[in-house]
Short mmCIF file of C-alpha atoms and ligand atoms in Angstrom, two decimals:
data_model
loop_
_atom_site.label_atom_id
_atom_site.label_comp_id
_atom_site.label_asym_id
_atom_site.label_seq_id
_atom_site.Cartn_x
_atom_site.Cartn_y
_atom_site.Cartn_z
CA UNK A 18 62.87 30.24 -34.49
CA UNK A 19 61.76 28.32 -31.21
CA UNK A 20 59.01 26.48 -31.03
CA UNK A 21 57.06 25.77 -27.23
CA UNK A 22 55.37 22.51 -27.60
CA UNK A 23 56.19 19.04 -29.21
CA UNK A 24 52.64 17.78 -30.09
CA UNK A 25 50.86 17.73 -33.18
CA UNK A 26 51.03 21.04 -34.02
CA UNK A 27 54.09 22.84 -32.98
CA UNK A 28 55.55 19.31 -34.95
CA UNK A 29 54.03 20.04 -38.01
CA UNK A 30 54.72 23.80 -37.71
CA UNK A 31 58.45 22.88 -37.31
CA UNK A 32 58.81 20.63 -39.97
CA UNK A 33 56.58 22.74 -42.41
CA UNK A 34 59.08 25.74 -41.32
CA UNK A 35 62.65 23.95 -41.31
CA UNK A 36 61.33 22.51 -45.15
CA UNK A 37 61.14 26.38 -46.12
CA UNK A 38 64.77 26.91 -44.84
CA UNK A 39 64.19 28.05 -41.26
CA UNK A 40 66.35 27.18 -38.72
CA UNK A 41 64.21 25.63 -36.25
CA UNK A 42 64.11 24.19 -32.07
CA UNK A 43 61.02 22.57 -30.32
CA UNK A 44 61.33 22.84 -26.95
CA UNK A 45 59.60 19.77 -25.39
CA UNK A 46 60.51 17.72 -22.76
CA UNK A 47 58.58 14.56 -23.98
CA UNK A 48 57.87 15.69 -27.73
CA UNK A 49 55.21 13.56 -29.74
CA UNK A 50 53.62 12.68 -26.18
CA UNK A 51 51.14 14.50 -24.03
CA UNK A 52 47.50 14.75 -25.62
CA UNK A 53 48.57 13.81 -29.37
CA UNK A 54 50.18 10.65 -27.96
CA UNK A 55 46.48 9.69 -26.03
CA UNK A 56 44.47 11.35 -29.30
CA UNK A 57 42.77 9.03 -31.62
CA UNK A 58 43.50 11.16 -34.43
CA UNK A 59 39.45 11.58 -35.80
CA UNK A 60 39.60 13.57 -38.84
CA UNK A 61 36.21 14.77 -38.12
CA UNK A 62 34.54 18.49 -38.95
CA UNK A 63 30.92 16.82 -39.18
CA UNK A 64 31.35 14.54 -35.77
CA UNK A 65 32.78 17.63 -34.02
CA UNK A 66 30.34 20.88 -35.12
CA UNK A 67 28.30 21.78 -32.75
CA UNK A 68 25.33 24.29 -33.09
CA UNK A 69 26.12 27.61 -33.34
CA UNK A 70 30.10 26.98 -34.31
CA UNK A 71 29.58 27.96 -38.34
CA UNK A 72 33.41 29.52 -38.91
CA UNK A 73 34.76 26.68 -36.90
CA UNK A 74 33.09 24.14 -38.92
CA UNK A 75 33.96 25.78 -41.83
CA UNK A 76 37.83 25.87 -41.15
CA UNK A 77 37.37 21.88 -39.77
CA UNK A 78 35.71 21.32 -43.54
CA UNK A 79 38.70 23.26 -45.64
CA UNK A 80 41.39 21.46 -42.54
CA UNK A 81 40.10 17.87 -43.39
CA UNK A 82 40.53 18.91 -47.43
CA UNK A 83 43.99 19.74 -46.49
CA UNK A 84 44.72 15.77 -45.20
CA UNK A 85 45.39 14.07 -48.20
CA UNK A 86 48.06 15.89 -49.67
CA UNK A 87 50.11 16.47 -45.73
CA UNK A 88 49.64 12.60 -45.41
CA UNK A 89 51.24 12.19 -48.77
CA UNK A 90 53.97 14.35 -47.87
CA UNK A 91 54.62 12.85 -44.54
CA UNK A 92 55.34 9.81 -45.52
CA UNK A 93 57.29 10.48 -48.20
CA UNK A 94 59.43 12.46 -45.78
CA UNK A 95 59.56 10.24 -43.16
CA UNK A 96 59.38 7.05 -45.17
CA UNK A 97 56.82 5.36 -43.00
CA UNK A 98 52.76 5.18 -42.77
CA UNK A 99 50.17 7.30 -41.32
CA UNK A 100 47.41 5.48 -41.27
CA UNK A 101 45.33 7.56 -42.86
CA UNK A 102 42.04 5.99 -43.85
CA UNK A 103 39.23 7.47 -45.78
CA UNK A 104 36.31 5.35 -44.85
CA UNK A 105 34.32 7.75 -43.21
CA UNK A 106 32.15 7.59 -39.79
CA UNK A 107 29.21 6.20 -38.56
CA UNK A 108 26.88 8.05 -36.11
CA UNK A 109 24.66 5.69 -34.30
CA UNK A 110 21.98 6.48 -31.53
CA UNK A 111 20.50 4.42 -29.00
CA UNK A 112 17.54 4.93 -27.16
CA UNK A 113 14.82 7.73 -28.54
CA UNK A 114 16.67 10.82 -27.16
CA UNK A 115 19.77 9.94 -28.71
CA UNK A 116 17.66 9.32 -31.95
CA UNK A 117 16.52 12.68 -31.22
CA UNK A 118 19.85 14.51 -30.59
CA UNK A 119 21.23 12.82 -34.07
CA UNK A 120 18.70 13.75 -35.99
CA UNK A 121 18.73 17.44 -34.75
CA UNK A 122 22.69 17.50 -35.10
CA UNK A 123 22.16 16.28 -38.81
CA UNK A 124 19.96 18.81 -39.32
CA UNK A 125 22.90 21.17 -38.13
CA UNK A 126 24.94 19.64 -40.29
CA UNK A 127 23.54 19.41 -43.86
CA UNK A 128 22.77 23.51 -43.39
CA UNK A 129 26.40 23.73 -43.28
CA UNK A 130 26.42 21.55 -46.31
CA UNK A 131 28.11 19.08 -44.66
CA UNK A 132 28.15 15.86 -46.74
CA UNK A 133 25.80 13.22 -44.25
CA UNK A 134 22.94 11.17 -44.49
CA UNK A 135 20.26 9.80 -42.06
CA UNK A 136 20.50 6.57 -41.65
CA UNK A 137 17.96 3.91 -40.29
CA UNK A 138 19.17 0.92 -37.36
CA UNK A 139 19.16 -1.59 -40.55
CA UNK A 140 21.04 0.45 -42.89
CA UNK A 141 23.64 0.88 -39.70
CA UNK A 142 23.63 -2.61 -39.09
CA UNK A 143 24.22 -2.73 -42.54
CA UNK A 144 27.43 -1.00 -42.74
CA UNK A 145 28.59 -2.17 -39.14
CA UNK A 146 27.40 -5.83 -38.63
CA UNK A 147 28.54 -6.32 -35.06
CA UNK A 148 26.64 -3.12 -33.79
CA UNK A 149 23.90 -3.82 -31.18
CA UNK A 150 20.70 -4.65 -32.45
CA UNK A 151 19.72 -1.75 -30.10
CA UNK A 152 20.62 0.94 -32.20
CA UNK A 153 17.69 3.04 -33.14
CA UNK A 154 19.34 4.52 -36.31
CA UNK A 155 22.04 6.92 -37.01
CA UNK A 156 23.89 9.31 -39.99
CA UNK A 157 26.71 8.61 -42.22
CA UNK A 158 29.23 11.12 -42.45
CA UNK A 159 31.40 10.45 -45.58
CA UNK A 160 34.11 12.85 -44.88
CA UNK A 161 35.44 12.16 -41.31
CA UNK A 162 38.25 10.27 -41.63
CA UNK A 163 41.18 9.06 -39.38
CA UNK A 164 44.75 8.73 -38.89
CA UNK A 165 47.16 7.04 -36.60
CA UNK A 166 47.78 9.89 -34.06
CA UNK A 167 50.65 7.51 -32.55
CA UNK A 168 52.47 6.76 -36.64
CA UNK A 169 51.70 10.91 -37.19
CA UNK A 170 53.61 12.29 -34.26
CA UNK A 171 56.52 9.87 -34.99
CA UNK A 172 56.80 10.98 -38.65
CA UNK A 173 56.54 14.26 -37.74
CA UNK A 174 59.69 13.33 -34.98
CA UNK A 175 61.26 11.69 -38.06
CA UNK A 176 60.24 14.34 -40.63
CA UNK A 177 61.80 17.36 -38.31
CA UNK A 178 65.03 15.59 -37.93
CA UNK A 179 65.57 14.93 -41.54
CA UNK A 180 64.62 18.75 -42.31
CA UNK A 181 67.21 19.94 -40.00
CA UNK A 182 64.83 20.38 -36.53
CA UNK A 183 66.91 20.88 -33.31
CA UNK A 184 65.12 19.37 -30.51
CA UNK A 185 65.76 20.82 -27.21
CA UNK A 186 64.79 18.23 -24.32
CA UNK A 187 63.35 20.98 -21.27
CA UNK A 188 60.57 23.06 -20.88
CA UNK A 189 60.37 26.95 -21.68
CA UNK A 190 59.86 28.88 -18.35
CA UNK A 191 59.48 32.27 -19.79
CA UNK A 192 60.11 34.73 -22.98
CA UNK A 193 62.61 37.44 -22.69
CA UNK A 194 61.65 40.50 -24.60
CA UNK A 195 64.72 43.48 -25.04
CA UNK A 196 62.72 46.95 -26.59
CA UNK A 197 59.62 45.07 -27.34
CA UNK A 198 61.51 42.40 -29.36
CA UNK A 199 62.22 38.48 -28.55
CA UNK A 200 65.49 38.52 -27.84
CA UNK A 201 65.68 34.70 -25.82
CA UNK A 202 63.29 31.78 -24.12
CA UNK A 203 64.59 30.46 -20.49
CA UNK A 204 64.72 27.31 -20.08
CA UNK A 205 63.44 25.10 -16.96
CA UNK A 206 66.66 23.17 -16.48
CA UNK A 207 68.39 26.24 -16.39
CA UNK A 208 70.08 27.45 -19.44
CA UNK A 209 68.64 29.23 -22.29
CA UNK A 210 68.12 29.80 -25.88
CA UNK A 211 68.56 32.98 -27.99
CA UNK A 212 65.65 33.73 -30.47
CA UNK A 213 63.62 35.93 -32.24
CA UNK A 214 60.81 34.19 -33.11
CA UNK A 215 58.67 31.77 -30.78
CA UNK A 216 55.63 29.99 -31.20
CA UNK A 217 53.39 29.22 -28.38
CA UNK A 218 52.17 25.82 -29.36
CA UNK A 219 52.26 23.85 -25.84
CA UNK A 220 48.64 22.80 -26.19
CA UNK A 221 46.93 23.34 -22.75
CA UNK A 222 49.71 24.40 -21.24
CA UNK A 223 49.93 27.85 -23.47
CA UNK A 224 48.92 30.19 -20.86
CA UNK A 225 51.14 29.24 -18.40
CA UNK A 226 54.79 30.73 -20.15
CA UNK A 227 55.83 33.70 -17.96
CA UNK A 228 56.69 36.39 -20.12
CA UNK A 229 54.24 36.86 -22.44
CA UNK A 230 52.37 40.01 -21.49
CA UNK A 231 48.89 39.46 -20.18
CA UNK A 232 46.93 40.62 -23.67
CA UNK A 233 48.97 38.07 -25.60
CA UNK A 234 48.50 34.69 -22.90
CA UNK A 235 45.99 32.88 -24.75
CA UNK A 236 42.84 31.55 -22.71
CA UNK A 237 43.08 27.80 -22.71
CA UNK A 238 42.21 25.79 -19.96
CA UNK A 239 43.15 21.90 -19.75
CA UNK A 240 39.87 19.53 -20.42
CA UNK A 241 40.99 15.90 -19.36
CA UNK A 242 39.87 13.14 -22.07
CA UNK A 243 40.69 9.25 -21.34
CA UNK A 244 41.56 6.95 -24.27
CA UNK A 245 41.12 3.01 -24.11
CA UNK A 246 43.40 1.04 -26.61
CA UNK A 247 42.13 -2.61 -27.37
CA UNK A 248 43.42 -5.47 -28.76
CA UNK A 249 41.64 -8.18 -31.08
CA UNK A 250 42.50 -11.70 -30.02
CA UNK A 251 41.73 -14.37 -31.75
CA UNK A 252 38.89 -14.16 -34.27
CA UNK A 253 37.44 -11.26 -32.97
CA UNK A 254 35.02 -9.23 -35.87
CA UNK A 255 36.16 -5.45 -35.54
CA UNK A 256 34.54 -2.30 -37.44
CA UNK A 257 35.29 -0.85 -40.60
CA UNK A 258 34.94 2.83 -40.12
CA UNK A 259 34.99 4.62 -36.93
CA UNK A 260 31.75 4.61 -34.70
CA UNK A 261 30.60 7.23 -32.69
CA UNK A 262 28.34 6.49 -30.39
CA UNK A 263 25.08 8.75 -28.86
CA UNK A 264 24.59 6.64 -26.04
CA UNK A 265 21.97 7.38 -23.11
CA UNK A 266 22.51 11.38 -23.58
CA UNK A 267 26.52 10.65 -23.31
CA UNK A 268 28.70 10.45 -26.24
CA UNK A 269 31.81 7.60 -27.19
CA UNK A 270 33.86 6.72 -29.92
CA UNK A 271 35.25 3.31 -31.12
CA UNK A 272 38.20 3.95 -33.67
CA UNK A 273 39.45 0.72 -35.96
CA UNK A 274 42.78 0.40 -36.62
CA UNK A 275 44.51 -0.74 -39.75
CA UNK A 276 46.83 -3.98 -37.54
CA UNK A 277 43.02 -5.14 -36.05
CA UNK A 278 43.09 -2.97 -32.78
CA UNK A 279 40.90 -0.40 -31.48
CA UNK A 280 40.40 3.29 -29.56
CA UNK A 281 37.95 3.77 -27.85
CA UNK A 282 37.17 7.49 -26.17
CA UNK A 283 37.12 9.67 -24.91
CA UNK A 284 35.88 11.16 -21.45
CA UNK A 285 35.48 14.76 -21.10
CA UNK A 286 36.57 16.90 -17.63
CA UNK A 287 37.70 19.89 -16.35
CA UNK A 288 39.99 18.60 -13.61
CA UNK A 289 42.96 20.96 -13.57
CA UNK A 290 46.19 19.52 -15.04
CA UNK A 291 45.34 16.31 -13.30
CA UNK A 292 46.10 13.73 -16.03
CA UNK A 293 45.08 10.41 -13.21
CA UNK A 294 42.66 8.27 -14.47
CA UNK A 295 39.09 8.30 -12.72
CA UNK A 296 37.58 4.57 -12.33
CA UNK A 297 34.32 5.89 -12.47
CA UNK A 298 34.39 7.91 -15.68
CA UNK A 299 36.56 4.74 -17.53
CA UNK A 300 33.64 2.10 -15.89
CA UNK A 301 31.14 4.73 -17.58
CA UNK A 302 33.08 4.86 -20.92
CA UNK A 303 33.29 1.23 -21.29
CA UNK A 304 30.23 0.34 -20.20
CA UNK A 305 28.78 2.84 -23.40
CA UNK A 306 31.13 1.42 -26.07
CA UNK A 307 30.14 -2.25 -25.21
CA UNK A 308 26.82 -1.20 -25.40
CA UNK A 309 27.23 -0.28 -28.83
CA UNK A 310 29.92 -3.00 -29.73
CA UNK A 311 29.34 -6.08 -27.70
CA UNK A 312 32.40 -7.93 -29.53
CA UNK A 313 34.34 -5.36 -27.16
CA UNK A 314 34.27 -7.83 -24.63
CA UNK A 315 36.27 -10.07 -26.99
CA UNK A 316 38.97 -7.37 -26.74
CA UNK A 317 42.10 -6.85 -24.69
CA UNK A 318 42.07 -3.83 -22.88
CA UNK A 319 45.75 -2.51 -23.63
CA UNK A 320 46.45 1.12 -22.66
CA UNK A 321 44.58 4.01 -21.19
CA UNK A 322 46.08 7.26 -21.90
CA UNK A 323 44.93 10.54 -20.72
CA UNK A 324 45.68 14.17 -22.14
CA UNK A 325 44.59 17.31 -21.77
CA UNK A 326 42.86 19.32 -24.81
CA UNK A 327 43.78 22.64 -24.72
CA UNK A 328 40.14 24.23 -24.85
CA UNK A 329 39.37 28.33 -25.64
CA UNK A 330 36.26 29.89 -24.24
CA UNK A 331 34.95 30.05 -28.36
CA UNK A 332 35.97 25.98 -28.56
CA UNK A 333 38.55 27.40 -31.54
CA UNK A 334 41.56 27.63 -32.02
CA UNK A 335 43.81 30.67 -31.20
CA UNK A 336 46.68 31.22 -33.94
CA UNK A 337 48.04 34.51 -34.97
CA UNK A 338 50.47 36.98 -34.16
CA UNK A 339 50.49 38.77 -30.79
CA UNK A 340 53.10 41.12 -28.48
CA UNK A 341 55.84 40.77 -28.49
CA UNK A 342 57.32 41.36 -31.91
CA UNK A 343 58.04 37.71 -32.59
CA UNK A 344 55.66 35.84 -30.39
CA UNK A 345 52.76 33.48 -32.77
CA UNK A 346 50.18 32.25 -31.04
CA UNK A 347 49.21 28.15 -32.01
CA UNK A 348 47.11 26.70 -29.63
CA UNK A 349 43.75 26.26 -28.14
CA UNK A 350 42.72 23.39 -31.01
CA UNK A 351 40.75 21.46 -28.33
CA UNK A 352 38.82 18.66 -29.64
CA UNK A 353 40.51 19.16 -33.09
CA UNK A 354 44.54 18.99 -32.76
CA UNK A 355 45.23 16.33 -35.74
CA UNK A 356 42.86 18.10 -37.86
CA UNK A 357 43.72 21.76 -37.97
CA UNK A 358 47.53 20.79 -37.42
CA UNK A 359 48.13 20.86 -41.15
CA UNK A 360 46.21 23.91 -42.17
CA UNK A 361 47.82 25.79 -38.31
CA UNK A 362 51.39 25.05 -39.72
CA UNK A 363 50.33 26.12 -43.28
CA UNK A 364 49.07 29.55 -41.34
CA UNK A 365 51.97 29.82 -39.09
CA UNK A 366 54.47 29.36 -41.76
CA UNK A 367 52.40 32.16 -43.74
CA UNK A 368 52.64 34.52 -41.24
CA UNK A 369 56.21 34.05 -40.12
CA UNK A 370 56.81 34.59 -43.64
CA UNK A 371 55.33 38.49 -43.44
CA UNK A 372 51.52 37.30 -44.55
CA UNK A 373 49.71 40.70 -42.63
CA UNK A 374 46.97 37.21 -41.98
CA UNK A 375 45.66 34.13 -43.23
CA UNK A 376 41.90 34.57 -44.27
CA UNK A 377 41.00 31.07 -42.95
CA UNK A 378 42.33 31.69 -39.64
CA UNK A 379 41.00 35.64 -39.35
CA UNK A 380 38.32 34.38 -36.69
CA UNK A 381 40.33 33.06 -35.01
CA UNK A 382 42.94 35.63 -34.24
CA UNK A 383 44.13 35.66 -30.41
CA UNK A 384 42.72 39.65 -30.23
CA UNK A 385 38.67 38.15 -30.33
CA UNK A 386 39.20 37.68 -26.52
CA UNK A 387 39.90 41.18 -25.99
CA UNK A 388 42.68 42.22 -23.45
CA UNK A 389 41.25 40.09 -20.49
CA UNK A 390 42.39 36.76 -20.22
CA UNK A 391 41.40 33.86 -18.45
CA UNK A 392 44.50 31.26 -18.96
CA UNK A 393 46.13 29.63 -15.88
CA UNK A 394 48.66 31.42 -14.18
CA UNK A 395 51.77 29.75 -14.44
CA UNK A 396 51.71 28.67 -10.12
CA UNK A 397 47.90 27.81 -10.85
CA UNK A 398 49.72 25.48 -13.53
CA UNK A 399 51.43 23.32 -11.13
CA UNK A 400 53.65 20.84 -11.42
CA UNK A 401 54.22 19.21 -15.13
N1 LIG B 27 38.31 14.75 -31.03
C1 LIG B 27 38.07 13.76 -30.07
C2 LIG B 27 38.25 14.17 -28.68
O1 LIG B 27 38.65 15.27 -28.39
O2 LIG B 27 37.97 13.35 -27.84
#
């Protein structure tokens, strides 16, 4: 089987296949890089539901359950750390709208039965001494957690190569169907690669593969998100948990690291596959994650990384079978990549197996769009 896409989840969906005795490629030119490499790997169904997104939230709950035992498993496969850190997440607010918007997002959130509590300024100060005084209170949410999107993707890298994963260094162009069936993918550089099995797991780039008939091209479009990485120097105080911030009606994210350093995110456009890095929209970030954290200045500013979340029109994810014979659908996991990856590949695997579905992921088929489709065509694509 071929697999389109080296991030987070076509990674996890080839090493979760090759360990059941598959003989598996990932096409990718840079695999591990793209949005998983500028990620910062929040593990977070309460921080990301938003009103009115009950299956979602429910598949993000049962996706962060899953965690624990794919960490394990990673790094006894690849013999090296994920960083994955069960210290849950802090929602703070700052001025009285912000308050506002966390308490009504709470609300959301314990009729889910999400496991959160409210939180006053002092208890947050409590828990996260070098917040701003300014805070005018916040929630706890006990089950978002993190990992190390950067020490994931390269245990996946390792993980595939032990179980047998070829990688092929290109880009698919296009699927090549014979009676209905896969029969190869072309390749960008020219050559190609008999198959009979693909799965379309290039992130926001999924809709862009010529080939796939136009019922099957799943609707993602590219949303643009920036990523700061920091460095603690000297005896700089840094957070325990992550933070995310409701600051001024815009939202940010501070994400502690295990070696002292920091993430800080993430901006949110719809540029195109323009991956540059606005000044304004970084000048805006930072300026709302010192707020929160004024030992940020204390920091060195490292890395920023852009990437492109592969959004759907429903903000889920799009994983199933489709036409042709052969073809599974993996994409469109948006703000939630490192989350769903494990429970996607666990799907994926299921169905390539002969599963008719997988009950968790039956909302999220790719036929809830209906036959019209709203992906990128592969010239409005452009250059990648
Ligand atoms: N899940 C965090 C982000 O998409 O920025």
């Amino acid at each position: 089987m071929t697999v389109v896409g080296g991030g987070v989840v076509g990674l996890s969906i080839a090493w979760q296949a090759a360990t059941t005795g598959r003989s598996v490629a990932v096409v990718d030119a840079e695999p591990g890089r793209g949005s998983s490499w500028a990620a910062a790997g929040m593990l977070a169904p309460a921080g990301e539901a938003h009103f009115g997104e009950d299956p979602l939230a429910r598949l993000n709950v049962a996706a962060a359950a899953r965690w624990p035992a794919f960490a394990r498993d990673l790094e006894e496969a690849s013999d090296s750390s994920v960083g994955y850190r069960a210290d849950g997440t802090l929602l703070v607010a700052v001025d009285h709208a912000d308050r506002q918007a966390v308490d009504d997002l709470l609300r959301y959130q314990l009729e889910l039965g999400l496991d959160a509590s409210r939180l006053t300024a002092s208890e947050c100060r409590h828990l996260e001494p070098l917040l701003t005084p300014g805070v005018s209170g916040g929630a706890e949410f006990r089950h978002d957690h993190q990992v190390d999107n950067r020490a994931v993707v390269r245990a996946l890298l390792d993980a595939c190569r032990a179980a047998g994963v070829v990688f092929v260094s290109d880009r698919v162009r296009g699927i090549v169907t014979r009676r209905g069936r896969i029969e190869r993918v072309d390749l960008e550089g020219g050559g190609f690669r008999a198959t009979v099995a693909v799965v379309l797991a290039a992130g926001a780039w999924s809709g862009t593969i010529a080939g796939v008939p136009s019922p099957s091209v799943p609707p993602v479009r590219p949303v643009r998100g920036l990523t700061l990485r920091l460095r603690a120097e000297g005896t700089t105080g840094t957070l325990a948990r992550t933070v995310r911030g409701a600051v001024h009606g815009r939202h940010c994210y501070l994400v502690p690291r295990n070696d002292g350093s920091l993430v800080v995110g993430a901006t949110s456009e719809e540029k195109g596959f323009d991956l540059s890095v606005p000044v304004g929209a970084t000048a805006v970030l930072l300026a709302d994650a010192r707020e929160l954290f004024p030992a940020l200045d204390e920091y060195a500013l490292v890395e920023l990384a852009t990437g492109l979340r592969p959004g759907s029109p429903d903000n889920a994810p799009i994983v199933g079978r489709a036409s042709p014979e052969g073809l599974v659908v993996a994409t469109g996991h948006y703000r939630n990549g490192f989350l769903l990856a494990p429970v996607t590949a666990d799907a994926v695997v299921a169905l390539l197996d002969g599963a008719p579905d997988v009950e968790a992921f039956r909302p999220f088929t790719p036929e809830r769009f209906g036959p019209e489709r709203a992906g990128p065509t592969p010239a409005e694509a452009g250059a990648r």
